[in-house]
PDB file of C-alpha atoms in Angstrom:
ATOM      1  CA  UNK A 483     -28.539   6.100  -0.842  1.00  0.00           C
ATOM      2  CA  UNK A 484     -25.458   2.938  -0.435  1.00  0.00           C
ATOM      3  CA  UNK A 485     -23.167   3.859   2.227  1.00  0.00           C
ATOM      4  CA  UNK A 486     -20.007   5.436   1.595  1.00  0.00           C
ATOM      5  CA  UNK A 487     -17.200   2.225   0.576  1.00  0.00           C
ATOM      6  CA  UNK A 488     -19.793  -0.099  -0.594  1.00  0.00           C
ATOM      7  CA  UNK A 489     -20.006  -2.337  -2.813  1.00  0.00           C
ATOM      8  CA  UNK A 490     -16.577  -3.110  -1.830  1.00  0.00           C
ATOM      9  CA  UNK A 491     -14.171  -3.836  -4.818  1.00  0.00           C
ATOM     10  CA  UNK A 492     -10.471  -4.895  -3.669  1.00  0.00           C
ATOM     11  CA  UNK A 493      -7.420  -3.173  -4.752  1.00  0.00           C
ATOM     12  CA  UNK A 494      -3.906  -5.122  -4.869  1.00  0.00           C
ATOM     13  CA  UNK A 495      -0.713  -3.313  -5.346  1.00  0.00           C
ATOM     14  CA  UNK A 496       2.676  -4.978  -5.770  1.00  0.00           C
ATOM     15  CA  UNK A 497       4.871  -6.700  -8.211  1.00  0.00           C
ATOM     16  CA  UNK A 498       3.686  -8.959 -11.499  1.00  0.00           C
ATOM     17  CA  UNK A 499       4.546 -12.266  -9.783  1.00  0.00           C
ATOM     18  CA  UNK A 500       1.693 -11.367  -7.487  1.00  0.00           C
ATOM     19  CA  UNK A 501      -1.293 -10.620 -10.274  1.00  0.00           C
ATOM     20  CA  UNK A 502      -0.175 -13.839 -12.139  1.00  0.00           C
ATOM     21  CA  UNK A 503      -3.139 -15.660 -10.480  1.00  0.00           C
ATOM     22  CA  UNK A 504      -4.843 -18.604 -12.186  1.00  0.00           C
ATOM     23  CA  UNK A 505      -7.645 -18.104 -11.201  1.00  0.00           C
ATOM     24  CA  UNK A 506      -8.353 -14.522 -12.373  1.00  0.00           C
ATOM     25  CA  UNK A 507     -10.758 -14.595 -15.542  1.00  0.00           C
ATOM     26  CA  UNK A 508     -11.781 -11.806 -17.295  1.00  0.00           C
ATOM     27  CA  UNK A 509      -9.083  -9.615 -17.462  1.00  0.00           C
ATOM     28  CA  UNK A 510      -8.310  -5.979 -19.295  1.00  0.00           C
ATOM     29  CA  UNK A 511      -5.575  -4.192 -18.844  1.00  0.00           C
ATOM     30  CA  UNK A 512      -6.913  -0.473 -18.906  1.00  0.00           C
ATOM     31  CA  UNK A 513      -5.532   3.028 -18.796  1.00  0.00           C
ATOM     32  CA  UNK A 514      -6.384   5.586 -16.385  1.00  0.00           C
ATOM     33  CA  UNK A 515      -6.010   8.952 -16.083  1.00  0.00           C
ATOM     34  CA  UNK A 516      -5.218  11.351 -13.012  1.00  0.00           C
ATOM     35  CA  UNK A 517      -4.942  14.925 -12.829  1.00  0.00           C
ATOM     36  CA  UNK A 518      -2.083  14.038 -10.518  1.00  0.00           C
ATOM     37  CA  UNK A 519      -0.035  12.633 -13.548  1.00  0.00           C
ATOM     38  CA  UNK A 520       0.992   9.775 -14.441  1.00  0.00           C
ATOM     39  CA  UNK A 521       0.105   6.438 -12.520  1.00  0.00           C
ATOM     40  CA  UNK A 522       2.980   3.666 -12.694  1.00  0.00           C
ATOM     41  CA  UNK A 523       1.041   1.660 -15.233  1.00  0.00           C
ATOM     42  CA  UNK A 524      -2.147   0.630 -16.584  1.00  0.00           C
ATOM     43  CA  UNK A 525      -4.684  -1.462 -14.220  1.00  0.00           C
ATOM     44  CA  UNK A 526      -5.323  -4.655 -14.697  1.00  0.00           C
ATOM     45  CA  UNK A 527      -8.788  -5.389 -14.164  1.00  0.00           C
ATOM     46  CA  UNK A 528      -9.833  -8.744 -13.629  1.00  0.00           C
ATOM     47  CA  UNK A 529     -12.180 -11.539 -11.020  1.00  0.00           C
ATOM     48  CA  UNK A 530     -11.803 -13.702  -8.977  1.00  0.00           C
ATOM     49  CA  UNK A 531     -14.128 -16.076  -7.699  1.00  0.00           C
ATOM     50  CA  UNK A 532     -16.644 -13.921  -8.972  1.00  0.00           C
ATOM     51  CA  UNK A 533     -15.567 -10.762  -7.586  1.00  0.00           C
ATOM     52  CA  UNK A 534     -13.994  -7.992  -8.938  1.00  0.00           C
ATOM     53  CA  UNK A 535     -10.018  -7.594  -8.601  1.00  0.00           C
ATOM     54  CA  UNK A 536      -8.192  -4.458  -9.616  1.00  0.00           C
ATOM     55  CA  UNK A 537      -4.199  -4.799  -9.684  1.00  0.00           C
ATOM     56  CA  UNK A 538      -1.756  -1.634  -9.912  1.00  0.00           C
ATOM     57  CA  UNK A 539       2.251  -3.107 -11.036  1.00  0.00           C
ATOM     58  CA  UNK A 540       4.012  -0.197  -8.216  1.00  0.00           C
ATOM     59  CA  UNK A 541       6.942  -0.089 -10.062  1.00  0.00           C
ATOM     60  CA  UNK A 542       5.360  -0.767 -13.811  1.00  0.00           C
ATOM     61  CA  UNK A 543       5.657  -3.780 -15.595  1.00  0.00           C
ATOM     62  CA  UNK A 544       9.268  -4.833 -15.640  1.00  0.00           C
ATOM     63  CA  UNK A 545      10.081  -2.559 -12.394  1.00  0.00           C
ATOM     64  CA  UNK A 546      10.839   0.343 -14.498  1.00  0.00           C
ATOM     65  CA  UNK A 547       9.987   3.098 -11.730  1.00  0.00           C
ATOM     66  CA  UNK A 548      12.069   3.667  -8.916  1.00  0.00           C
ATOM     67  CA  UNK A 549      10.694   4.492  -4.860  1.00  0.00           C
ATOM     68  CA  UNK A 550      11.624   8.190  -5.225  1.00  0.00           C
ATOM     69  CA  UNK A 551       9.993   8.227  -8.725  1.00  0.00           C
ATOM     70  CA  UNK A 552       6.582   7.060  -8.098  1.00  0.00           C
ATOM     71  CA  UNK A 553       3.899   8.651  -8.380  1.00  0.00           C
ATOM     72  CA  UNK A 554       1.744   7.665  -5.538  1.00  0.00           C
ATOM     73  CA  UNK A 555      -0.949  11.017  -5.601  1.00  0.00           C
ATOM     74  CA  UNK A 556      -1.387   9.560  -9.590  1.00  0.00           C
ATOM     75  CA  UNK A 557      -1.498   5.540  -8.282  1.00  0.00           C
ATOM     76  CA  UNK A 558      -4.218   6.337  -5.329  1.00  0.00           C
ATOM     77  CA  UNK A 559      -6.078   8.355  -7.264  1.00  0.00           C
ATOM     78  CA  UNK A 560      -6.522   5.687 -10.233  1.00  0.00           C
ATOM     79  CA  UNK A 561      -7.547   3.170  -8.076  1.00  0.00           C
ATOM     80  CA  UNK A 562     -10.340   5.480  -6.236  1.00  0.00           C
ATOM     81  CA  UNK A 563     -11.488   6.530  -9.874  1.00  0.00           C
ATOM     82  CA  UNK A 564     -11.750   3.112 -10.411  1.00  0.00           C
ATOM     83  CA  UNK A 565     -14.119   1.887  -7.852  1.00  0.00           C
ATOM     84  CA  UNK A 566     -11.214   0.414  -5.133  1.00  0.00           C
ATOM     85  CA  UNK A 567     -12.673   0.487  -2.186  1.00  0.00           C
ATOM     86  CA  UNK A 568      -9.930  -1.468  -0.124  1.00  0.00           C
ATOM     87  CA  UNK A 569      -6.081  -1.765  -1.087  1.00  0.00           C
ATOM     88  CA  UNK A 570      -4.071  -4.820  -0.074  1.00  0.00           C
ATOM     89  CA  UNK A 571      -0.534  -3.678  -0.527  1.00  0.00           C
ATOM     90  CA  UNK A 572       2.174  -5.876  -1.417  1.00  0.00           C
ATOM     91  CA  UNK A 573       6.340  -5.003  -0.671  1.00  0.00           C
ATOM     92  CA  UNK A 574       9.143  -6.303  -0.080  1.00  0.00           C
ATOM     93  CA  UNK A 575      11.299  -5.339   2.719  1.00  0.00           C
ATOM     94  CA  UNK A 576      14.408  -6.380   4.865  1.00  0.00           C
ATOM     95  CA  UNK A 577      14.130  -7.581   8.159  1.00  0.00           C
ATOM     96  CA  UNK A 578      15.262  -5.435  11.506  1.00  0.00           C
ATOM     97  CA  UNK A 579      15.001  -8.710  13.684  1.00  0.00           C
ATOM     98  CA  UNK A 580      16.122 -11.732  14.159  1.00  0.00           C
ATOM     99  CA  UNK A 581      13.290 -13.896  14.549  1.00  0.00           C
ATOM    100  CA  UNK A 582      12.209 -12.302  10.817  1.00  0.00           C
ATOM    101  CA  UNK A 583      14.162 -14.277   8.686  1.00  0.00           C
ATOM    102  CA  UNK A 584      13.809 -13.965   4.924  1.00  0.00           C
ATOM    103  CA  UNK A 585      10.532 -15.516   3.064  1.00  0.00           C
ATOM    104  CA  UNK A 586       8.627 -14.280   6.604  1.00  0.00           C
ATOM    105  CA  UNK A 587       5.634 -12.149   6.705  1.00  0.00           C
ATOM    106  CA  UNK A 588       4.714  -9.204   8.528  1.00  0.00           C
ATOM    107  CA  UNK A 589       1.446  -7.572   9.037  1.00  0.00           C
ATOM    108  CA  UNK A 590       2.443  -4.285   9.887  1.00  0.00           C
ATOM    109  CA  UNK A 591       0.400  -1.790  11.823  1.00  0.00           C
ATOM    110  CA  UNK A 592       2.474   1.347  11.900  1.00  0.00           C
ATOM    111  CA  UNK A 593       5.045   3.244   9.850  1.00  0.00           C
ATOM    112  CA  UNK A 594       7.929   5.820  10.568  1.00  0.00           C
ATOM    113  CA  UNK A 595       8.267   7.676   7.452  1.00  0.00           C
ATOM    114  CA  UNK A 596      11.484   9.112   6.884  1.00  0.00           C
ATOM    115  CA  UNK A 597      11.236   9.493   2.833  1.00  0.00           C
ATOM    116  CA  UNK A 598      11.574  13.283   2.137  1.00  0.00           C
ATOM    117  CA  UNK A 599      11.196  13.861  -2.395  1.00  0.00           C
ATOM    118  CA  UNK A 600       7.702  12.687  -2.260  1.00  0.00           C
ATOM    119  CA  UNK A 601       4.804  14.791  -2.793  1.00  0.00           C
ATOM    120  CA  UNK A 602       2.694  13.341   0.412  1.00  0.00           C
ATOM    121  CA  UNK A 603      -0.577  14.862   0.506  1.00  0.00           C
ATOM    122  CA  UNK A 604      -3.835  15.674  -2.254  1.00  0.00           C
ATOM    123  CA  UNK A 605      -4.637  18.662  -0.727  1.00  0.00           C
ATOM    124  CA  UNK A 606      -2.857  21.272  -2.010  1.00  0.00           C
ATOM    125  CA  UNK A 607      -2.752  25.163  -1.204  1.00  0.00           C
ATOM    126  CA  UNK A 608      -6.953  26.575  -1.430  1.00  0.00           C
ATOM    127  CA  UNK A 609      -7.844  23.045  -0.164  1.00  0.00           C
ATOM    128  CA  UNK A 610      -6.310  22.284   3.318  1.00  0.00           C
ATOM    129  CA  UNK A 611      -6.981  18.811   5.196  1.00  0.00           C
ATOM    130  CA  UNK A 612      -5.559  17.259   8.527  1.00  0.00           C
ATOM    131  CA  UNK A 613      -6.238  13.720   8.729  1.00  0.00           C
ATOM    132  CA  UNK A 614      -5.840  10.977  11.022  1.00  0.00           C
ATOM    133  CA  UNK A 615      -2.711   8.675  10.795  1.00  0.00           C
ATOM    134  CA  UNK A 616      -2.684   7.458  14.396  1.00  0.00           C
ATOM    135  CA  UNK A 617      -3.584   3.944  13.292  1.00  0.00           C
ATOM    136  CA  UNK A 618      -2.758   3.886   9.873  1.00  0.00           C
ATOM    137  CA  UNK A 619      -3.871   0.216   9.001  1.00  0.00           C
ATOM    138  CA  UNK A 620      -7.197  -0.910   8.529  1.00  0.00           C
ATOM    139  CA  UNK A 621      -7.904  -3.260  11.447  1.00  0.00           C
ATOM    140  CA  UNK A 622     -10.329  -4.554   9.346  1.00  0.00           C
ATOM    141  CA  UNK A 623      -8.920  -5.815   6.806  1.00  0.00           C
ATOM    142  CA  UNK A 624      -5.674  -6.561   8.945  1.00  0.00           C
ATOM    143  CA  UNK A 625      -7.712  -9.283  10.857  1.00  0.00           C
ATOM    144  CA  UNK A 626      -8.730 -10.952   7.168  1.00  0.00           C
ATOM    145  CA  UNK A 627      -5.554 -10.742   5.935  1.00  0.00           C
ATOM    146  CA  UNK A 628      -4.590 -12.872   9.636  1.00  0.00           C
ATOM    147  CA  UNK A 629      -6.888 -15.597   8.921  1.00  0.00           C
ATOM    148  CA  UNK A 630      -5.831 -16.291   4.925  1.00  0.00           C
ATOM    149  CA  UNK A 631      -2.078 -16.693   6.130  1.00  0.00           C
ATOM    150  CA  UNK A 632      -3.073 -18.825   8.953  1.00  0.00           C
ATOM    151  CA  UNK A 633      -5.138 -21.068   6.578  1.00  0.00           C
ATOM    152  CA  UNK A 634      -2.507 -20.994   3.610  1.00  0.00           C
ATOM    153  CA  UNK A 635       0.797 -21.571   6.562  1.00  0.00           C
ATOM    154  CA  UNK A 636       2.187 -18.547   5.679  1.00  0.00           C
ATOM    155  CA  UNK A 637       4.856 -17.855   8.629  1.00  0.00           C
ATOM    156  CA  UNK A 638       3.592 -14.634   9.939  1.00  0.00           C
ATOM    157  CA  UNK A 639       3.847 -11.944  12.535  1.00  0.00           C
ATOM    158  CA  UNK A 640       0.505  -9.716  13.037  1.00  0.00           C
ATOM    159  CA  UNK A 641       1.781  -6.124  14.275  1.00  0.00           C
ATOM    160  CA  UNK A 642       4.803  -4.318  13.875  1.00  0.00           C
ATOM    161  CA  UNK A 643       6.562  -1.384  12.247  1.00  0.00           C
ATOM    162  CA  UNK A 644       7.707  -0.047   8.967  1.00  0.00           C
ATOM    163  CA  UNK A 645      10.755   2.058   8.171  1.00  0.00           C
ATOM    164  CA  UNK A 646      10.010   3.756   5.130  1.00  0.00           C
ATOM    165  CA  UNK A 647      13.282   5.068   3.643  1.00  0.00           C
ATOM    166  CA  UNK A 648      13.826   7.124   0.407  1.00  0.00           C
ATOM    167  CA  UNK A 649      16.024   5.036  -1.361  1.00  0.00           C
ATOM    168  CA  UNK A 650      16.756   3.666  -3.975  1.00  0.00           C
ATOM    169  CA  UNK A 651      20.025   2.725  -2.292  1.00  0.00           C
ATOM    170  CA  UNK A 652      19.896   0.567   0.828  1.00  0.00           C
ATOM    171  CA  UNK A 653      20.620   1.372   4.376  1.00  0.00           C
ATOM    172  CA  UNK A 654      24.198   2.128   5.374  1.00  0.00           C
ATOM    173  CA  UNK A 655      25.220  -0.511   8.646  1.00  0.00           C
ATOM    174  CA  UNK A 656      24.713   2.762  11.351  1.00  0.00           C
ATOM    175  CA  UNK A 657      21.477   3.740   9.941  1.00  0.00           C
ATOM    176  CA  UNK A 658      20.243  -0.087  10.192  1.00  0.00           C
ATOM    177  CA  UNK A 659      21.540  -0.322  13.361  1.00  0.00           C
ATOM    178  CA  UNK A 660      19.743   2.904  14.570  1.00  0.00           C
ATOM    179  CA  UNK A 661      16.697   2.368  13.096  1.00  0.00           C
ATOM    180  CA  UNK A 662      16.949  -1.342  15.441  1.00  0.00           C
ATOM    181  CA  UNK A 663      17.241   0.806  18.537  1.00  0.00           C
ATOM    182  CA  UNK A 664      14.170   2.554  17.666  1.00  0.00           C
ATOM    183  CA  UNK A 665      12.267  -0.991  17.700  1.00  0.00           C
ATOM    184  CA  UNK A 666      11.421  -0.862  14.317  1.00  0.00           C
ATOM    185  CA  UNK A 667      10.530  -4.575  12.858  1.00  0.00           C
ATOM    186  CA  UNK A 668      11.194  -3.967   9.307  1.00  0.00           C
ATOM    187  CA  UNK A 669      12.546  -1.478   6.502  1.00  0.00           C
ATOM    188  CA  UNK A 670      11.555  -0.600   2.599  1.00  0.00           C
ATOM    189  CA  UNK A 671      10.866   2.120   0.193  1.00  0.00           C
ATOM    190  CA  UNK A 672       7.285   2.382  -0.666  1.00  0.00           C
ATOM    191  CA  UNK A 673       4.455   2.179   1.731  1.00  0.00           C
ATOM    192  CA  UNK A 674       5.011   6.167   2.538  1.00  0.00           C
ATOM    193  CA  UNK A 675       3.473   8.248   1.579  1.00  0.00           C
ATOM    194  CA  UNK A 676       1.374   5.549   0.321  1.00  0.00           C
ATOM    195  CA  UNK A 677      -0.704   4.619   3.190  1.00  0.00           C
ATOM    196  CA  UNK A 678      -1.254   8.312   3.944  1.00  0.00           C
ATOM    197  CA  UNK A 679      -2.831   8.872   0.363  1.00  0.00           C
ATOM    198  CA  UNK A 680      -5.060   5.917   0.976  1.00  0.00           C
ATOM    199  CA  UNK A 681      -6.470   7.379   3.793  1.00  0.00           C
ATOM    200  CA  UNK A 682      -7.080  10.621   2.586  1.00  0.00           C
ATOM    201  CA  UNK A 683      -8.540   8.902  -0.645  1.00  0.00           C
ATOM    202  CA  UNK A 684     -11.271   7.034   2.353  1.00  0.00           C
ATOM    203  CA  UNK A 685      -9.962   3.747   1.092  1.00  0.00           C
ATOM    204  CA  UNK A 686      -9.355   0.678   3.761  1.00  0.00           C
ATOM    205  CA  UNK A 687      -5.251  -0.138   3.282  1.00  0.00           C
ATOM    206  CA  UNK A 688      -2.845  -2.902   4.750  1.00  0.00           C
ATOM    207  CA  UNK A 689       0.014  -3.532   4.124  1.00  0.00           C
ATOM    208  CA  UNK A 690       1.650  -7.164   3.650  1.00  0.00           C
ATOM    209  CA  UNK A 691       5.614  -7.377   4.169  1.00  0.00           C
ATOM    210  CA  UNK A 692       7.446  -9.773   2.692  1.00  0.00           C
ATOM    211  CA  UNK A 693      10.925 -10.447   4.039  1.00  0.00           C
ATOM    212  CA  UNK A 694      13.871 -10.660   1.258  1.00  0.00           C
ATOM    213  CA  UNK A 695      16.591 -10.295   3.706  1.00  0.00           C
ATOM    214  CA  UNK A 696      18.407  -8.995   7.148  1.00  0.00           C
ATOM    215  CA  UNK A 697      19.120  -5.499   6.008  1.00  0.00           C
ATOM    216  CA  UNK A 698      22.941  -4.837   6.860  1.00  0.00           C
ATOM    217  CA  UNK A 699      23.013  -5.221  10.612  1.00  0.00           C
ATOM    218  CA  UNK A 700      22.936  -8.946  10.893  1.00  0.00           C
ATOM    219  CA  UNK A 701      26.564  -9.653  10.415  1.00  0.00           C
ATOM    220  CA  UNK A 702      26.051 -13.395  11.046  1.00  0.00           C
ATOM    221  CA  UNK A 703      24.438 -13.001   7.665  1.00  0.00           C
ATOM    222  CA  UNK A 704      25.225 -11.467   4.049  1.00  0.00           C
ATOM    223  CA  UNK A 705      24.839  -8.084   3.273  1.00  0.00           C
ATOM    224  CA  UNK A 706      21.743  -7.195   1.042  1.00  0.00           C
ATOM    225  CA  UNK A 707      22.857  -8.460  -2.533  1.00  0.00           C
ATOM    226  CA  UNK A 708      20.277  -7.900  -5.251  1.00  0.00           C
ATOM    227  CA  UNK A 709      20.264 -11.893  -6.354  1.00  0.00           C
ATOM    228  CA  UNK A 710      19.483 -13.094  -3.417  1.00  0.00           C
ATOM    229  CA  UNK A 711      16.904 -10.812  -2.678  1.00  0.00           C
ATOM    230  CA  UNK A 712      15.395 -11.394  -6.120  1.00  0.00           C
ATOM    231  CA  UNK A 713      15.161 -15.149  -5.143  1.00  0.00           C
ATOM    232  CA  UNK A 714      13.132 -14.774  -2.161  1.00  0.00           C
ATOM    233  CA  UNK A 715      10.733 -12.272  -3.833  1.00  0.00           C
ATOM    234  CA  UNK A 716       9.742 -14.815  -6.013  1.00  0.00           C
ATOM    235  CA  UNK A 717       9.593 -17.463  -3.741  1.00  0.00           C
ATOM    236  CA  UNK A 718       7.543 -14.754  -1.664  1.00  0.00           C
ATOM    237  CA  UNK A 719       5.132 -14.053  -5.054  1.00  0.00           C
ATOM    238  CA  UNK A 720       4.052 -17.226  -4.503  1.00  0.00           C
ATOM    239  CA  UNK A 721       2.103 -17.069  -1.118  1.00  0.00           C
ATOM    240  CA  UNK A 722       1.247 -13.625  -2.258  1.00  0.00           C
ATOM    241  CA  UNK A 723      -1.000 -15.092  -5.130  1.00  0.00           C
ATOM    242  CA  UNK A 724      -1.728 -17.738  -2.420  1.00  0.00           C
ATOM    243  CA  UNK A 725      -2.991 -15.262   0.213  1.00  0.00           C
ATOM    244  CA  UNK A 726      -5.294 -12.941  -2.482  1.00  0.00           C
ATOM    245  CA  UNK A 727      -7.038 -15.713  -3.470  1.00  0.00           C
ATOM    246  CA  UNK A 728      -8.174 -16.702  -0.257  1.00  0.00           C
ATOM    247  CA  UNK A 729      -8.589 -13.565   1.233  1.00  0.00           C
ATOM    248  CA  UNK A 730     -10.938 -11.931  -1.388  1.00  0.00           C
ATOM    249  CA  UNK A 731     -14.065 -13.878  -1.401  1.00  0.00           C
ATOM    250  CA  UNK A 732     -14.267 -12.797   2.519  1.00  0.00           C
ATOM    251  CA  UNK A 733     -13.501  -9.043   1.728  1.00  0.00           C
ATOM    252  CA  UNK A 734     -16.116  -8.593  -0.684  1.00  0.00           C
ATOM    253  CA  UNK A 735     -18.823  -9.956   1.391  1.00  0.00           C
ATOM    254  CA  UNK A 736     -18.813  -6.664   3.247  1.00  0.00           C
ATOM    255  CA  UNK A 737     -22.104  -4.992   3.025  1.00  0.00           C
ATOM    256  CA  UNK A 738     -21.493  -1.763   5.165  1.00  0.00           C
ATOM    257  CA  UNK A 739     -19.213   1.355   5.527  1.00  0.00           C
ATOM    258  CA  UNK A 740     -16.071  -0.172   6.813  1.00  0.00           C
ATOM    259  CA  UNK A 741     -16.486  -0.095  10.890  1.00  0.00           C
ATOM    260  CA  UNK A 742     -12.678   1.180  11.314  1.00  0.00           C
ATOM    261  CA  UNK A 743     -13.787   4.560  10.120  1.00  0.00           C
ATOM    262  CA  UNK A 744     -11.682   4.564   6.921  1.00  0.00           C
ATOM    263  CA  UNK A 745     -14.392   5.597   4.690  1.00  0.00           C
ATOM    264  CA  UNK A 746     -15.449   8.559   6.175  1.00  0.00           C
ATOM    265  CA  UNK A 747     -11.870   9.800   7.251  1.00  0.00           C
ATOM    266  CA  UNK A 748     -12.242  12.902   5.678  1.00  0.00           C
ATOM    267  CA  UNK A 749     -15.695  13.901   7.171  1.00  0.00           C
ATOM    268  CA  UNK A 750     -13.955  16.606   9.740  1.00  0.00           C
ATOM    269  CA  UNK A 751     -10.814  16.592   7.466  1.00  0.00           C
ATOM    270  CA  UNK A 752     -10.909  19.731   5.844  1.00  0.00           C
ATOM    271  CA  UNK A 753     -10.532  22.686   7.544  1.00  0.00           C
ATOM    272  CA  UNK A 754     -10.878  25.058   4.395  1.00  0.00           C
ATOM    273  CA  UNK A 755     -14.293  26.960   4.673  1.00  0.00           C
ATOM    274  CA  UNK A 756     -16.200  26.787   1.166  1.00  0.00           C
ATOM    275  CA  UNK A 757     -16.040  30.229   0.163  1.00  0.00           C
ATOM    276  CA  UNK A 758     -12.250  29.559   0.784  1.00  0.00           C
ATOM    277  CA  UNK A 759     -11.214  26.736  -1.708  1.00  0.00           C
ATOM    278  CA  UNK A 760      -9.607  26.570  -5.116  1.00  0.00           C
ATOM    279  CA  UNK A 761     -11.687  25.817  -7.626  1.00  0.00           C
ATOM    280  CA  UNK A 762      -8.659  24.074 -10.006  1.00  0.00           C
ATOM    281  CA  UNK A 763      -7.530  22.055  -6.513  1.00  0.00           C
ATOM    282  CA  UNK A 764     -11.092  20.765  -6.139  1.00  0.00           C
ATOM    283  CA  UNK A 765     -11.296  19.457  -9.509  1.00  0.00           C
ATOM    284  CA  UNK A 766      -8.391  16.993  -9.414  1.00  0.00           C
ATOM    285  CA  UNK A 767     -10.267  16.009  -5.870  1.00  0.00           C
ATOM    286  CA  UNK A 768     -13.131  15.088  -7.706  1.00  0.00           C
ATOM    287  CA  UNK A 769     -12.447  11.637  -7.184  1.00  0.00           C
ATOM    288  CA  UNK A 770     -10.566  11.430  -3.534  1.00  0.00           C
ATOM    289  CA  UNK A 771     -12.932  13.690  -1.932  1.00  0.00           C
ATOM    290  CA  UNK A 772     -15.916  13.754  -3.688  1.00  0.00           C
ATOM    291  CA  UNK A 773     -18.146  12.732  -0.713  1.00  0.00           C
ATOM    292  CA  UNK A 774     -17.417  15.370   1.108  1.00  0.00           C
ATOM    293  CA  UNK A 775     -17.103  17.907  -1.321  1.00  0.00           C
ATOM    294  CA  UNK A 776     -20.584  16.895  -3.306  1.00  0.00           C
ATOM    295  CA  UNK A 777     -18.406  16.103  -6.554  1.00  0.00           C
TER     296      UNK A 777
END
């Protein structure tokens, strides 16, 4: 019997200028289906070096989805169904800091989520879980991620924090400014409830921020204008593609259930007794939990 996560296929979502790799042969663009709805577009399978890529557009091709009107339950649970075993995720977000000056890079390893017209969990009413979010990033894969921007001179920052707001308008100055008294190191739109679904899913996740701009607090600087933060993101594509293709070949060497814990995160999860569940909830877990519910 393989341990649970292996073999290890890699997961990348984010924006088209990051899946427009040159490398990537053997590609088919395929349509999923979740009994969560609708994902935000088909997946584009593909390899790399040999090893298999899957790539989820967030927003759809052309950015055609809003934060508030993605479907995350629908995205997570396409990539499971397709074999992801590890998600790299891809965003852009404004900087909180000074030192974090547009076209930087932060490896985050924590979140605040204040988004609030999201559904956030799979397990619905006649299925109840509790899971784990006190270190919501896969050190793991963190620590690869570390060594491909280091090798590709990515300016970086390993650690920090996440404001996830609900959009899809930006902050207003007081809310910037309060969420830089909390010591937050950046703010965007989609990695919550994102990362949470991962988890639940037993998938390794990280997160890769990209910097676009200063937010509104930075009054030495522009406000957030829509142009110039489309520059930077594709300027910022750019080491994206960089940064998959050197950070793959390592992740897919992996042999064994990820040490972190993340897949087996749901092994004391559910706190449901048997006799207890839904039978219509468990079948649209039949993917996300179907090693610990013998789907």
């Amino acid at each position: 019997m393989k341990e649970p996560g292996t073999p290890p296929v890699i997961g990348v979502i984010g924006g088209s200028g990051v899946y427009e790799i040159d490398d990537l042969v053997n590609c088919e663009w395929r349509q999923m289906l979740s009994p969560f709805g609708k994902p935000s577009d088909e997946l584009l399978f593909g390899e790399l070096d040999g090893h298999q890529i899957v790539f989820l557009p967030r927003h759809g091709r052309g950015h055609r989805v809003p934060p508030s009107g993605l479907n995350f339950r629908a995205n997570i649970d396409v990539l499971k169904r397709a074999g992801v075993t590890e998600i790299i995720s891809i965003s852009a977000v404004g900087s909180l800091k000074e030192e974090y000056a547009p076209g930087h890079f932060v490896l985050v390893d924590q979140f605040i989520d204040r988004t609030f017209a999201r559904e956030k969990t799979f397990f619905d009413k006649g299925c109840v879980a509790h899971i784990s979010m006190a270190d919501p990033i896969c050190g793991r894969l963190s620590e690869h991620l570390v060594g491909a921007l280091r090798k590709n001179g990515i300016d970086h920052t390993c650690g920090g924090t996440y404001l996830v707001m609900e959009g899809p308008q930006f902050s207003t100055r007081a809310e910037s400014h309060l969420y830089r008294s909390w010591g937050c190191d950046v703010i965007g739109m989609t990695n919550m409830p994102e990362a949470k679904l991962a988890r639940e899913a037993e998938m390794c996740y990280a997160s890769v921020a990209m910097v676009t701009d200063y937010d509104c607090w930075n009054e030495d600087h522009d406000d957030v204008a829509i142009d110039g933060v489309l520059e930077i993101m594709n300027e910022n594509a750019a080491k994206a593609r960089a940064l998959i293709t050197t950070v793959v070949p390592g992740l897919a060497a992996r042999n064994k259930t990820c040490e972190v814990g993340c897949h087996t995160a749901l092994e004391h999860a559910i706190i449901t007794p048997p006799e207890a569940r839904d039978p219509h909830t468990l079948e649209k877990l039949d993917a996300v939990a179907s090693r610990v519910l013998g789907g």
